[in-house]
mmCIF file of C-alpha atoms in Angstrom:
data_model
loop_
_atom_site.group_PDB
_atom_site.id
_atom_site.type_symbol
_atom_site.label_atom_id
_atom_site.label_comp_id
_atom_site.label_asym_id
_atom_site.label_seq_id
_atom_site.Cartn_x
_atom_site.Cartn_y
_atom_site.Cartn_z
ATOM 1 C CA UNK K 12 80.303 -21.020 -11.211
ATOM 2 C CA UNK K 13 78.683 -24.365 -10.447
ATOM 3 C CA UNK K 14 79.252 -23.822 -6.726
ATOM 4 C CA UNK K 15 77.561 -20.404 -6.847
ATOM 5 C CA UNK K 16 74.594 -21.868 -8.746
ATOM 6 C CA UNK K 17 74.263 -24.679 -6.196
ATOM 7 C CA UNK K 18 74.289 -22.242 -3.242
ATOM 8 C CA UNK K 19 71.638 -20.102 -4.958
ATOM 9 C CA UNK K 20 69.485 -23.189 -5.486
ATOM 10 C CA UNK K 21 69.758 -24.217 -1.811
ATOM 11 C CA UNK K 22 68.916 -20.685 -0.635
ATOM 12 C CA UNK K 23 65.869 -20.517 -2.915
ATOM 13 C CA UNK K 24 64.663 -23.908 -1.648
ATOM 14 C CA UNK K 25 64.995 -22.828 1.998
ATOM 15 C CA UNK K 26 63.109 -19.581 1.341
ATOM 16 C CA UNK K 27 60.296 -21.387 -0.467
ATOM 17 C CA UNK K 28 59.986 -23.924 2.357
ATOM 18 C CA UNK K 29 59.865 -21.119 4.923
ATOM 19 C CA UNK K 30 57.155 -19.288 2.970
ATOM 20 C CA UNK K 31 55.126 -22.482 2.640
ATOM 21 C CA UNK K 32 55.364 -23.164 6.392
ATOM 22 C CA UNK K 33 54.253 -19.603 7.196
ATOM 23 C CA UNK K 34 51.284 -19.910 4.829
ATOM 24 C CA UNK K 35 50.161 -23.129 6.529
ATOM 25 C CA UNK K 36 50.509 -21.646 10.021
ATOM 26 C CA UNK K 37 47.259 -19.956 11.048
ATOM 27 C CA UNK K 38 47.691 -19.757 14.823
ATOM 28 C CA UNK K 39 50.056 -20.170 17.753
ATOM 29 C CA UNK K 40 49.164 -21.642 21.119
ATOM 30 C CA UNK K 41 51.137 -21.791 24.351
ATOM 31 C CA UNK K 42 50.381 -23.417 27.738
ATOM 32 C CA UNK K 43 49.808 -20.885 30.527
ATOM 33 C CA UNK K 44 49.861 -22.936 33.763
ATOM 34 C CA UNK K 45 50.957 -19.886 35.785
ATOM 35 C CA UNK K 46 48.241 -17.539 34.497
ATOM 36 C CA UNK K 47 45.807 -15.735 36.795
ATOM 37 C CA UNK K 48 43.077 -18.102 35.564
ATOM 38 C CA UNK K 49 45.057 -21.140 36.661
ATOM 39 C CA UNK K 50 46.236 -19.610 39.949
ATOM 40 C CA UNK K 51 42.713 -18.609 40.967
ATOM 41 C CA UNK K 52 41.366 -22.058 40.135
ATOM 42 C CA UNK K 53 44.146 -23.645 42.189
ATOM 43 C CA UNK K 54 43.710 -21.297 45.158
ATOM 44 C CA UNK K 55 39.999 -22.095 45.346
ATOM 45 C CA UNK K 56 40.776 -25.841 45.147
ATOM 46 C CA UNK K 57 38.121 -26.308 42.488
ATOM 47 C CA UNK K 58 39.785 -29.069 40.486
ATOM 48 C CA UNK K 59 41.897 -29.027 37.329
ATOM 49 C CA UNK K 60 42.332 -26.251 34.775
ATOM 50 C CA UNK K 61 44.229 -26.313 31.480
ATOM 51 C CA UNK K 62 44.868 -22.739 30.362
ATOM 52 C CA UNK K 63 46.436 -21.575 27.082
ATOM 53 C CA UNK K 64 47.294 -18.355 25.284
ATOM 54 C CA UNK K 65 46.008 -18.529 21.710
ATOM 55 C CA UNK K 66 46.714 -16.161 18.827
ATOM 56 C CA UNK K 67 44.756 -16.690 15.600
ATOM 57 C CA UNK K 68 45.807 -14.923 12.392
ATOM 58 C CA UNK K 69 43.188 -13.853 9.850
ATOM 59 C CA UNK K 70 40.706 -14.502 12.639
ATOM 60 C CA UNK K 71 37.953 -12.753 10.706
ATOM 61 C CA UNK K 72 38.085 -15.699 8.287
ATOM 62 C CA UNK K 73 38.615 -18.556 10.762
ATOM 63 C CA UNK K 74 36.559 -20.847 12.958
ATOM 64 C CA UNK K 75 37.972 -22.451 16.102
ATOM 65 C CA UNK K 76 36.663 -25.594 17.733
ATOM 66 C CA UNK K 77 37.658 -26.794 21.198
ATOM 67 C CA UNK K 78 36.328 -30.106 22.440
ATOM 68 C CA UNK K 79 36.995 -32.903 24.904
ATOM 69 C CA UNK K 80 36.900 -36.579 23.943
ATOM 70 C CA UNK K 81 36.505 -39.267 26.585
ATOM 71 C CA UNK K 82 37.724 -42.856 26.421
ATOM 72 C CA UNK K 83 36.702 -45.419 29.036
ATOM 73 C CA UNK K 84 38.533 -48.749 29.028
ATOM 74 C CA UNK K 85 39.823 -47.955 25.554
ATOM 75 C CA UNK K 86 36.406 -47.139 24.070
ATOM 76 C CA UNK K 87 35.572 -43.640 22.850
ATOM 77 C CA UNK K 88 32.295 -42.028 23.937
ATOM 78 C CA UNK K 89 29.993 -41.241 21.019
ATOM 79 C CA UNK K 90 29.514 -37.624 22.098
ATOM 80 C CA UNK K 91 32.074 -35.093 23.251
ATOM 81 C CA UNK K 92 32.136 -34.380 26.973
ATOM 82 C CA UNK K 93 31.909 -30.686 26.102
ATOM 83 C CA UNK K 94 32.626 -28.592 22.998
ATOM 84 C CA UNK K 95 32.821 -24.952 21.951
ATOM 85 C CA UNK K 96 32.896 -23.346 18.498
ATOM 86 C CA UNK K 97 33.568 -19.685 17.745
ATOM 87 C CA UNK K 98 34.887 -17.643 14.845
ATOM 88 C CA UNK K 99 34.793 -14.794 12.331
ATOM 89 C CA UNK K 100 36.234 -12.335 14.814
ATOM 90 C CA UNK K 101 35.793 -8.605 14.263
ATOM 91 C CA UNK K 102 39.585 -8.313 14.444
ATOM 92 C CA UNK K 103 42.088 -9.663 11.933
ATOM 93 C CA UNK K 104 44.209 -11.068 14.760
ATOM 94 C CA UNK K 105 42.455 -12.606 17.754
ATOM 95 C CA UNK K 106 44.423 -13.075 20.983
ATOM 96 C CA UNK K 107 43.296 -14.375 24.347
ATOM 97 C CA UNK K 108 43.001 -17.304 26.703
ATOM 98 C CA UNK K 109 41.301 -20.596 25.921
ATOM 99 C CA UNK K 110 41.002 -23.573 28.214
ATOM 100 C CA UNK K 111 39.266 -26.509 29.808
ATOM 101 C CA UNK K 112 38.249 -26.890 33.436
ATOM 102 C CA UNK K 113 37.157 -29.820 35.593
ATOM 103 C CA UNK K 114 35.326 -29.022 38.828
ATOM 104 C CA UNK K 115 35.624 -31.974 41.174
ATOM 105 C CA UNK K 116 32.992 -33.272 43.582
ATOM 106 C CA UNK K 117 33.423 -35.824 46.365
ATOM 107 C CA UNK K 118 29.869 -37.100 46.052
ATOM 108 C CA UNK K 119 28.833 -36.477 42.443
ATOM 109 C CA UNK K 120 30.176 -36.500 38.915
ATOM 110 C CA UNK K 121 32.630 -33.757 37.900
ATOM 111 C CA UNK K 122 31.480 -30.649 36.064
ATOM 112 C CA UNK K 123 33.230 -29.664 32.835
ATOM 113 C CA UNK K 124 33.546 -26.337 31.023
ATOM 114 C CA UNK K 125 35.411 -24.697 28.142
ATOM 115 C CA UNK K 126 36.191 -21.037 27.572
ATOM 116 C CA UNK K 127 37.610 -18.785 24.855
ATOM 117 C CA UNK K 128 38.022 -15.010 24.434
ATOM 118 C CA UNK K 129 34.713 -13.419 25.533
ATOM 119 C CA UNK K 130 33.066 -16.869 25.697
ATOM 120 C CA UNK K 131 32.571 -19.176 28.669
ATOM 121 C CA UNK K 132 30.328 -22.225 28.861
ATOM 122 C CA UNK K 133 28.482 -22.959 32.081
ATOM 123 C CA UNK K 134 29.901 -25.991 33.925
ATOM 124 C CA UNK K 135 27.988 -29.107 32.947
ATOM 125 C CA UNK K 136 27.916 -32.843 33.539
ATOM 126 C CA UNK K 137 28.750 -35.268 30.797
ATOM 127 C CA UNK K 138 25.812 -37.030 29.144
ATOM 128 C CA UNK K 139 27.540 -40.314 30.004
ATOM 129 C CA UNK K 140 28.504 -41.245 33.552
ATOM 130 C CA UNK K 141 32.179 -40.911 34.367
ATOM 131 C CA UNK K 142 34.329 -43.630 35.889
ATOM 132 C CA UNK K 143 34.700 -42.570 39.523
ATOM 133 C CA UNK K 144 36.352 -45.753 40.797
ATOM 134 C CA UNK K 145 39.968 -44.762 40.138
ATOM 135 C CA UNK K 146 42.953 -45.182 42.437
ATOM 136 C CA UNK K 147 45.257 -42.793 40.614
ATOM 137 C CA UNK K 148 44.862 -39.764 38.337
ATOM 138 C CA UNK K 149 47.146 -37.296 36.586
ATOM 139 C CA UNK K 150 46.826 -34.412 34.162
ATOM 140 C CA UNK K 151 49.342 -32.853 31.811
ATOM 141 C CA UNK K 152 49.790 -30.533 28.858
ATOM 142 C CA UNK K 153 50.678 -32.177 25.556
ATOM 143 C CA UNK K 154 53.558 -29.720 25.127
ATOM 144 C CA UNK K 155 55.179 -27.866 28.012
ATOM 145 C CA UNK K 156 56.961 -24.519 28.130
ATOM 146 C CA UNK K 157 56.770 -23.971 24.400
ATOM 147 C CA UNK K 158 54.719 -22.137 21.801
ATOM 148 C CA UNK K 159 53.291 -24.418 19.109
ATOM 149 C CA UNK K 160 52.137 -23.472 15.620
ATOM 150 C CA UNK K 161 48.744 -24.672 14.418
ATOM 151 C CA UNK K 162 47.982 -25.315 10.752
ATOM 152 C CA UNK K 163 44.633 -24.988 9.033
ATOM 153 C CA UNK K 164 42.460 -28.125 9.300
ATOM 154 C CA UNK K 165 44.956 -29.733 11.706
ATOM 155 C CA UNK K 166 43.472 -31.548 14.691
ATOM 156 C CA UNK K 167 45.765 -31.074 17.699
ATOM 157 C CA UNK K 168 45.799 -32.656 21.167
ATOM 158 C CA UNK K 169 46.382 -29.938 23.786
ATOM 159 C CA UNK K 170 46.158 -31.803 27.086
ATOM 160 C CA UNK K 171 45.034 -34.981 28.807
ATOM 161 C CA UNK K 172 43.403 -35.963 32.091
ATOM 162 C CA UNK K 173 43.973 -39.633 32.933
ATOM 163 C CA UNK K 174 42.831 -42.017 35.640
ATOM 164 C CA UNK K 175 43.355 -45.695 36.343
ATOM 165 C CA UNK K 176 42.176 -48.388 38.724
ATOM 166 C CA UNK K 177 45.694 -49.869 38.870
ATOM 167 C CA UNK K 178 48.575 -48.643 41.023
ATOM 168 C CA UNK K 179 50.818 -47.371 38.279
ATOM 169 C CA UNK K 180 50.775 -44.962 35.340
ATOM 170 C CA UNK K 181 53.538 -44.471 32.810
ATOM 171 C CA UNK K 182 54.653 -41.215 31.221
ATOM 172 C CA UNK K 183 53.334 -40.534 27.723
ATOM 173 C CA UNK K 184 54.601 -38.595 24.718
ATOM 174 C CA UNK K 185 51.359 -37.106 23.392
ATOM 175 C CA UNK K 186 53.056 -35.963 20.201
ATOM 176 C CA UNK K 187 53.476 -39.635 19.294
ATOM 177 C CA UNK K 188 50.184 -41.120 17.971
ATOM 178 C CA UNK K 189 51.264 -44.658 18.919
ATOM 179 C CA UNK K 190 52.071 -43.649 22.495
ATOM 180 C CA UNK K 191 48.773 -41.791 22.691
ATOM 181 C CA UNK K 192 46.872 -44.889 21.571
ATOM 182 C CA UNK K 193 48.681 -47.024 24.171
ATOM 183 C CA UNK K 194 47.662 -44.556 26.878
ATOM 184 C CA UNK K 195 44.023 -44.746 25.771
ATOM 185 C CA UNK K 196 44.079 -48.544 25.884
ATOM 186 C CA UNK K 197 45.968 -48.851 29.193
ATOM 187 C CA UNK K 198 44.250 -46.230 31.370
ATOM 188 C CA UNK K 199 40.737 -46.670 32.763
ATOM 189 C CA UNK K 200 39.615 -43.213 31.671
ATOM 190 C CA UNK K 201 41.197 -40.599 29.416
ATOM 191 C CA UNK K 202 39.971 -37.091 28.621
ATOM 192 C CA UNK K 203 41.648 -35.425 25.624
ATOM 193 C CA UNK K 204 41.372 -31.690 25.019
ATOM 194 C CA UNK K 205 41.633 -30.953 21.287
ATOM 195 C CA UNK K 206 41.609 -27.945 18.957
ATOM 196 C CA UNK K 207 40.842 -27.506 15.255
ATOM 197 C CA UNK K 208 40.945 -24.336 13.132
ATOM 198 C CA UNK K 209 39.127 -24.145 9.792
ATOM 199 C CA UNK K 210 37.835 -21.602 7.293
ATOM 200 C CA UNK K 211 34.385 -23.194 7.202
ATOM 201 C CA UNK K 212 32.117 -23.477 10.241
ATOM 202 C CA UNK K 213 30.299 -26.458 8.726
ATOM 203 C CA UNK K 214 33.545 -28.473 8.912
ATOM 204 C CA UNK K 215 33.060 -28.671 12.693
ATOM 205 C CA UNK K 216 29.763 -30.575 12.480
#
């Protein structure tokens, strides 16, 4: 009898935890490095593109913010390099591609742009001059080959573009806040693509 009661208790706990996790999950996002967006960008040799497939639940009640933070020599720029806010979709579930692109130039500063379903910002320069004197650069998704759940009011790093004036760069686990901070302090320049989903548009300002 006690054993049966204990098994029932464990099962109830697992079900409650599962329900709680599903309630907190408001979206799913997955890297799409082989998408037509990414392939076209690569074929035209334009620069770097981070492309994702995003599905937002209860999208008619949500606001999504995408933005890019820049750190130079460990110091964060006051303003975002570029940002985009959209929400209150006409559909309950909103699916589509979101991403961040960097258009390189041999003689001038790069151009940056963000896009989301039915929205695309014109490429623009950052308000603060970028560090162009780098000897090495790399770019990577924060999570590869996997779909990640996003919770309401959770700020999430999606990708990073890094450059350095030294001759070496170490690998980084961007899911580890300590490793992320070390990367910011060690590299000459870091661009972080982030996402945040809320119920209130004002929370993004």
